[in-house]
GROMACS .gro file of C-alpha atoms in nm:
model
  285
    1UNK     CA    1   8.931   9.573   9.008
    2UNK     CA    2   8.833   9.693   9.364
    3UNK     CA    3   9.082   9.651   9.604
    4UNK     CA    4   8.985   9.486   9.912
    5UNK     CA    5   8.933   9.584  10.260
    6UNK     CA    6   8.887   9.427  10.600
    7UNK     CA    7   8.818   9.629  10.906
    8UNK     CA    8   8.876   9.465  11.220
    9UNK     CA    9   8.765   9.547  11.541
   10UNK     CA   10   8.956   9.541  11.891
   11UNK     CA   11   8.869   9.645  12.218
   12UNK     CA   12   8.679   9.931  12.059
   13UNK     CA   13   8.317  10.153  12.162
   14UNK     CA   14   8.240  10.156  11.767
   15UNK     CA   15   8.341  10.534  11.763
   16UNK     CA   16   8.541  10.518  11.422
   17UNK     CA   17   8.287  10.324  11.226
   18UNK     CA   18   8.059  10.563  11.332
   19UNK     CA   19   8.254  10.847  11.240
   20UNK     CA   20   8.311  10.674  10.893
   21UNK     CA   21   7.966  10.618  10.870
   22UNK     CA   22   7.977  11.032  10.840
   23UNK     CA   23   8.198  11.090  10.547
   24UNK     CA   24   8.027  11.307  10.256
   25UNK     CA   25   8.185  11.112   9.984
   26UNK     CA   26   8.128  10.725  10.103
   27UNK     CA   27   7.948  10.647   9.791
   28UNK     CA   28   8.281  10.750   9.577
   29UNK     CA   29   8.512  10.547   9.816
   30UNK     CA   30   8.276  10.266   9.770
   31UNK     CA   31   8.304  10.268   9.415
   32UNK     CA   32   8.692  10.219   9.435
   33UNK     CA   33   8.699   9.978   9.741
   34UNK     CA   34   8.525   9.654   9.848
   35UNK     CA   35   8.498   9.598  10.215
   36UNK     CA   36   8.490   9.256  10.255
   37UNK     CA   37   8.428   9.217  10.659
   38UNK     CA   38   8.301   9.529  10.830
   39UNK     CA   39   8.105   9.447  11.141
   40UNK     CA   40   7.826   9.788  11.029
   41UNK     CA   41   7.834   9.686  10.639
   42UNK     CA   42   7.705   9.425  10.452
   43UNK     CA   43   7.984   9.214  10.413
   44UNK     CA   44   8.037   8.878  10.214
   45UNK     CA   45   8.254   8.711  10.459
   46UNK     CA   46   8.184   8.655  10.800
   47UNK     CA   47   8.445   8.692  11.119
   48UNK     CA   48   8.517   8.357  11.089
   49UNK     CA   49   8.619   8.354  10.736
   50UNK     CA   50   8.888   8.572  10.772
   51UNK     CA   51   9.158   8.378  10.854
   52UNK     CA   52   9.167   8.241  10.498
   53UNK     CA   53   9.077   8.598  10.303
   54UNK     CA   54   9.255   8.724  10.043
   55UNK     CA   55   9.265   9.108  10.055
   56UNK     CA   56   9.488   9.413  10.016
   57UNK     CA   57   9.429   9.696  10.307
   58UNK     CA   58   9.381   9.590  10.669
   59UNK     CA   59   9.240   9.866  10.904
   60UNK     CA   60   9.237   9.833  11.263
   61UNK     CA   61   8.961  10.013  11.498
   62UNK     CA   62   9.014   9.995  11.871
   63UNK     CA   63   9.331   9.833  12.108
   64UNK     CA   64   9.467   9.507  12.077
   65UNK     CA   65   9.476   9.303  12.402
   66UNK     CA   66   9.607   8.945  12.392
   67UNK     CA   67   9.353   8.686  12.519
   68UNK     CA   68   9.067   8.853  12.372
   69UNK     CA   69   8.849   8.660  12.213
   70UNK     CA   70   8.739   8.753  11.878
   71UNK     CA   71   8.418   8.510  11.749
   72UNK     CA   72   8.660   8.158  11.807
   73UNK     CA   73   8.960   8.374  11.749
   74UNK     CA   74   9.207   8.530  11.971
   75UNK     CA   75   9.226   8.887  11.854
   76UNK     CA   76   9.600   8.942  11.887
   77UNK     CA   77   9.685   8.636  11.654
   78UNK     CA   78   9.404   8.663  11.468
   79UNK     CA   79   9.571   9.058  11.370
   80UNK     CA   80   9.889   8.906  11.318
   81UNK     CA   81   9.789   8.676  11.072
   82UNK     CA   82   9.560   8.965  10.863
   83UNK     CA   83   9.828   9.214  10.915
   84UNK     CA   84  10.143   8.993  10.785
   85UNK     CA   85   9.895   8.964  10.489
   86UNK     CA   86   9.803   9.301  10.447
   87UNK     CA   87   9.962   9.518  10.174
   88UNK     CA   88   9.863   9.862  10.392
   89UNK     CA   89   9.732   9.863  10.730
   90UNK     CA   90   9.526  10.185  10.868
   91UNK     CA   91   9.525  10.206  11.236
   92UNK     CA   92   9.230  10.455  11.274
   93UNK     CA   93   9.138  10.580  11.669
   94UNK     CA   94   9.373  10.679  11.937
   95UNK     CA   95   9.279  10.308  12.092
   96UNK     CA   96   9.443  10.159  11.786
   97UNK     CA   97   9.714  10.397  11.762
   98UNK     CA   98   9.858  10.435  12.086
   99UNK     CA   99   9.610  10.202  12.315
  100UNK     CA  100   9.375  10.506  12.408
  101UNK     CA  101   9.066  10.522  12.626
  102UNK     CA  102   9.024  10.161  12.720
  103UNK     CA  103   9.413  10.124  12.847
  104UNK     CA  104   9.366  10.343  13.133
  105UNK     CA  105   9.132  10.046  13.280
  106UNK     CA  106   9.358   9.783  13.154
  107UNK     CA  107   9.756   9.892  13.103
  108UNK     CA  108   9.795   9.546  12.900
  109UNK     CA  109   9.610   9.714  12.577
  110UNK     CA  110   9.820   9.868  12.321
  111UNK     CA  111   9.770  10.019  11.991
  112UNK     CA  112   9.938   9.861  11.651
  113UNK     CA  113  10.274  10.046  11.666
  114UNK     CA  114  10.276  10.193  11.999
  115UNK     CA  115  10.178  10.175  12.395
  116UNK     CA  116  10.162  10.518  12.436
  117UNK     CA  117  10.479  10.684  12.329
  118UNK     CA  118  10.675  10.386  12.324
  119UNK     CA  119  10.714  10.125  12.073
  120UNK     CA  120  10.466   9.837  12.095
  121UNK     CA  121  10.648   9.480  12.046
  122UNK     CA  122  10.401   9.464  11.696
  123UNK     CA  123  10.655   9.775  11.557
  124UNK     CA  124  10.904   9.609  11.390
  125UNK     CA  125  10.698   9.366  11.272
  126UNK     CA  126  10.485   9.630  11.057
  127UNK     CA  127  10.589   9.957  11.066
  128UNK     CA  128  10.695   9.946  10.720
  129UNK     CA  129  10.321   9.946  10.620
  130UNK     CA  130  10.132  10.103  10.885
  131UNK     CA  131   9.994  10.427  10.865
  132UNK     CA  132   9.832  10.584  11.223
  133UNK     CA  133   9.484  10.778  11.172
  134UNK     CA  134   9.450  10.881  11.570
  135UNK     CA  135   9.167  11.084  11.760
  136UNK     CA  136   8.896  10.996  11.940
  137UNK     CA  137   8.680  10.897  11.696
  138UNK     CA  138   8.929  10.955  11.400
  139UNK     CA  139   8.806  11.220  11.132
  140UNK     CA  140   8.578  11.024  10.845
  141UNK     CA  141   8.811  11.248  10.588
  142UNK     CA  142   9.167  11.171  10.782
  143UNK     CA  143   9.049  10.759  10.739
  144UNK     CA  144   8.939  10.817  10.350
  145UNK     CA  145   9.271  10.998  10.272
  146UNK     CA  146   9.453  10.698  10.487
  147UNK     CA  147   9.214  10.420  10.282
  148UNK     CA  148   9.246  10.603   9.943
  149UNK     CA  149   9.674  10.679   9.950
  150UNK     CA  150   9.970  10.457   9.913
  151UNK     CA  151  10.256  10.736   9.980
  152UNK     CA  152  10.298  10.924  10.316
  153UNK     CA  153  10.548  11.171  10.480
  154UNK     CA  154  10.470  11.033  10.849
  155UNK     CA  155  10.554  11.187  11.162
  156UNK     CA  156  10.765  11.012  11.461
  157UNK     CA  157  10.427  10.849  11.535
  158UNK     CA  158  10.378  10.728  11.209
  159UNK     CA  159  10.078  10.992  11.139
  160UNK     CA  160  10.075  11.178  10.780
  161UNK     CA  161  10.220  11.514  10.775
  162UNK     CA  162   9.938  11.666  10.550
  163UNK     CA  163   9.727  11.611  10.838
  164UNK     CA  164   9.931  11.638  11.144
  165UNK     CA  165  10.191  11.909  11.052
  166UNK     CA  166   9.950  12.116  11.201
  167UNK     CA  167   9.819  12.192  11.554
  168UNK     CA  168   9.443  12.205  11.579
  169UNK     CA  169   9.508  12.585  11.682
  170UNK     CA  170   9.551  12.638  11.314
  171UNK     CA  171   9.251  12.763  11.157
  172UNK     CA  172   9.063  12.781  11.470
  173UNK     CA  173   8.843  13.119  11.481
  174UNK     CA  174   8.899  13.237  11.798
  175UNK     CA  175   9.295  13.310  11.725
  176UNK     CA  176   9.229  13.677  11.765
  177UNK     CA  177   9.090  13.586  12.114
  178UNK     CA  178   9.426  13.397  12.203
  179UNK     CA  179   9.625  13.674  12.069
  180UNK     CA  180   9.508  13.973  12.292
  181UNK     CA  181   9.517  13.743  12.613
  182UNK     CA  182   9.089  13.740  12.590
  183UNK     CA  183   8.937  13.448  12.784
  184UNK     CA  184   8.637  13.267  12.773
  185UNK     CA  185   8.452  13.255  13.096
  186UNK     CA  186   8.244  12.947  13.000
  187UNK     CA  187   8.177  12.709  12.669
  188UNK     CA  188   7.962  12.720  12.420
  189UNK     CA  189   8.042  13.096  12.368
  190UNK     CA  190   8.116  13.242  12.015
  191UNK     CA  191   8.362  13.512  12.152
  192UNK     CA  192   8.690  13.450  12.373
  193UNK     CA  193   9.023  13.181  12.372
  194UNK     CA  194   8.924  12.852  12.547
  195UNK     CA  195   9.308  12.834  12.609
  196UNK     CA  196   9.392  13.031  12.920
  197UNK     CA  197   9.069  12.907  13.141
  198UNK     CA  198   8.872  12.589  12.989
  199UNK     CA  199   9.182  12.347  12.933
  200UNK     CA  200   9.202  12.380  12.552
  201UNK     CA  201   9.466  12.155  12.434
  202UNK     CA  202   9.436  12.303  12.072
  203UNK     CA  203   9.815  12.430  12.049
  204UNK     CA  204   9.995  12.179  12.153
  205UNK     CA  205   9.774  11.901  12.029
  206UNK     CA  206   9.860  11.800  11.627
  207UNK     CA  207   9.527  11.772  11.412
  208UNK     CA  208   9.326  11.936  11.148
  209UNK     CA  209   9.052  11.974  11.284
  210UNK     CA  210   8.982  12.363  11.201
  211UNK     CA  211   9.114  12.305  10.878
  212UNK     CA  212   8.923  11.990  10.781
  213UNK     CA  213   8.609  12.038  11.000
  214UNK     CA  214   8.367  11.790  11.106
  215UNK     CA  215   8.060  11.723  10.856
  216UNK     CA  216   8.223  12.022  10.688
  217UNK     CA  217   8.094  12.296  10.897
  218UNK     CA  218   8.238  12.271  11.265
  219UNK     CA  219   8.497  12.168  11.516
  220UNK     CA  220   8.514  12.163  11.912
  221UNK     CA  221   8.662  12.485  11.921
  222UNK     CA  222   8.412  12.659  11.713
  223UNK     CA  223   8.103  12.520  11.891
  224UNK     CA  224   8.273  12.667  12.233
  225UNK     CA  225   8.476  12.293  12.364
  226UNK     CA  226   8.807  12.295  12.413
  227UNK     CA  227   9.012  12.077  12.197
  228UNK     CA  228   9.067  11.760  12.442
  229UNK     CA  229   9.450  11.654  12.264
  230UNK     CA  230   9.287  11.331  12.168
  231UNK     CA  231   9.521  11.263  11.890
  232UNK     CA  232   9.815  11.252  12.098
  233UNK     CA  233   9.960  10.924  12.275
  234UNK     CA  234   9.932  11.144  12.642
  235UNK     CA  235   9.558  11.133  12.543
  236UNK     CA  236   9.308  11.070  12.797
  237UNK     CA  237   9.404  11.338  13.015
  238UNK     CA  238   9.224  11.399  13.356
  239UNK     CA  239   9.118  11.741  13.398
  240UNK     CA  240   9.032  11.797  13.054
  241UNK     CA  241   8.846  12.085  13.123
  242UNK     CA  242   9.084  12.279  13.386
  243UNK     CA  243   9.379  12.481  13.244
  244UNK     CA  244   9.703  12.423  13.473
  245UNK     CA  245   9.895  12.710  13.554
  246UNK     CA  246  10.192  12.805  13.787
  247UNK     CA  247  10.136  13.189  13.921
  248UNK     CA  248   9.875  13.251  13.638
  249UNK     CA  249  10.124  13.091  13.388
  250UNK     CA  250   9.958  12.815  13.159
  251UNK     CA  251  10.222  12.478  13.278
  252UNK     CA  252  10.209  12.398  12.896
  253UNK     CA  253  10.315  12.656  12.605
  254UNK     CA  254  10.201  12.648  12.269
  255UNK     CA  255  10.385  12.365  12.070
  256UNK     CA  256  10.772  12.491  11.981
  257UNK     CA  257  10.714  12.860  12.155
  258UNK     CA  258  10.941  12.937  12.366
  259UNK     CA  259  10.831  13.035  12.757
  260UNK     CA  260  11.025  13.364  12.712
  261UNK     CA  261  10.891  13.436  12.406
  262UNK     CA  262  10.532  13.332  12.491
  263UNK     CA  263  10.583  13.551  12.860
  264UNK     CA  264  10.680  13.820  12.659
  265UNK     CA  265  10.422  13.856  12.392
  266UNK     CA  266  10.165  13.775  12.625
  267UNK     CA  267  10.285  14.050  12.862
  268UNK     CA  268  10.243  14.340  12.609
  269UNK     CA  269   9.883  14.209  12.493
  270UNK     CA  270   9.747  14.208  12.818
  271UNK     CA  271   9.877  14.555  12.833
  272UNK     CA  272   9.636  14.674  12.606
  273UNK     CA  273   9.233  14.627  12.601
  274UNK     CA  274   9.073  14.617  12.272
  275UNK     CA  275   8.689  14.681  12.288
  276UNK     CA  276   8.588  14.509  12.004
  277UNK     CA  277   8.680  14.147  12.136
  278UNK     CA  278   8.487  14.239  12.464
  279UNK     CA  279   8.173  14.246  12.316
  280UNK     CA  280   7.958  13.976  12.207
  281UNK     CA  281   7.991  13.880  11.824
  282UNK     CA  282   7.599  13.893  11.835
  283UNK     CA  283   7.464  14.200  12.023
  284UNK     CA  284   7.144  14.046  12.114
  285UNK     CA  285   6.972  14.359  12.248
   0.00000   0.00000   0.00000
């Protein structure tokens, strides 16, 4: 027997369904799952069924704001009620995760388990059965492995580990370009680190986004955009696409590196000039 799904929408730009929309192996996860309300699928129930619907995995898209009306429902009782049901419940999007985009126009939206890095007033209700999917939209293979799992090692923010152990700055190509101090003076460039100059929040920001890339062939990074942090509760940032220093000195070091280690490695690269990453990749004459 399939098990069940309902996906619910909150204050929400459709960004996750769309991204789901994306992933190569749908057809498989359809085979093993039933969604019985999406608002993009065919679905046999309607909204207003779902008070009285007997399923098994509850996943959230977008922030929950009390008040909001939902068809004849009001969305933050109307999640209550699905989610004290639920077996598993799959918060996917930073808005559903830690209250995103849409709370920096109204502070009263939160996400399932948190308001930004503090404990939402929903956490002790469900964290025992919530796992967080975050990014803006969430990966189409992070939400499968979320949909398609009962067993997690989560993170303080309730995120798996074999996702977001790592920073997006693993497996991103232009590593050679961060470690000899080389910059990129613009995007959409093959060659040079987006880190020092275009705001890249790549090493500090947990994701696998170079590992597990998008429609299986790219990421921001390797299209020339800096990583914008978007799966972490600080996420949106202003300035996205500025790089704040003190004295030349990047305000934020890569994730656990020490300033006097990072000073000091940096120091001696910049010391040296290596031709090869001067050059384009592509000599186009």
């Amino acid at each position: 027997m399939k098990a069940k799904i309902i996906w619910l929408q909150g204050v929400t730009c459709n960004g996750n369904s769309h991204s789901f929309l994306n992933l190569p192996s749908l057809a498989s996860l359809l085979q093993q799952f039933e969604f019985l309300y999406h608002p993009l699928f065919p679905s046999p129930l309607q909204l207003m069924d779902l008070h009285t619907a007997d399923f098994d995995i509850l996943v959230v898209e977008g922030g929950l704001k009390q008040g909001w009306k939902k068809g004849d429902k009001d969305l933050y009782e109307l999640f209550f009620h699905l989610a004290q049901k639920a077996k598993k419940i799959v918060a996917v999007g930073s808005c559903a995760v830690f209250g995103g985009v849409f709370k920096e126009f109204d502070p009263t939206i939160t996400g399932v388990l948190f308001d930004k890095t503090k404990k939402s007033k929903l956490y002790e209700h469900f964290f025992n059965k919530t796992v967080n999917i975050p990014g803006c939209p969430a990966h189409p293979e992070w939400i499968a492995f979320a949909i398609e799992n009962d067993s997690f090692s989560l993170d303080e923010y309730h995120r798996p580990k074999e996702i977001f152990a790592f920073t997006v700055h693993s497996g991103c190509t232009r590593n050679e370009y961060f470690e000899w101090k080389v910059d990129a003076k613009s995007f959409g460039t093959k060659e040079g680190c987006l880190f020092y100059e275009q705001g890249c929040q790549a090493p500090f920001t947990h994701g696998s986004c170079n590992r597990i890339l998008w429609n299986e062939i790219n990421s921001k990074t390797r299209s020339g955009t800096p990583c914008f942090g978007c799966t972490e509760p600080t996420f949106p940032k202003t300035g996205l696409f500025h790089t704040k220093t003190y004295m030349g000195i990047p305000a934020n070091m890569p994730l656990g590196v020490p300033k006097r280690a990072y000073l000091t490695i940096t120091g001696i690269a910049k010391s040296f000039q290596i031709p090869r990453l001067t050059r384009k990749l592509i000599d186009e004459n």
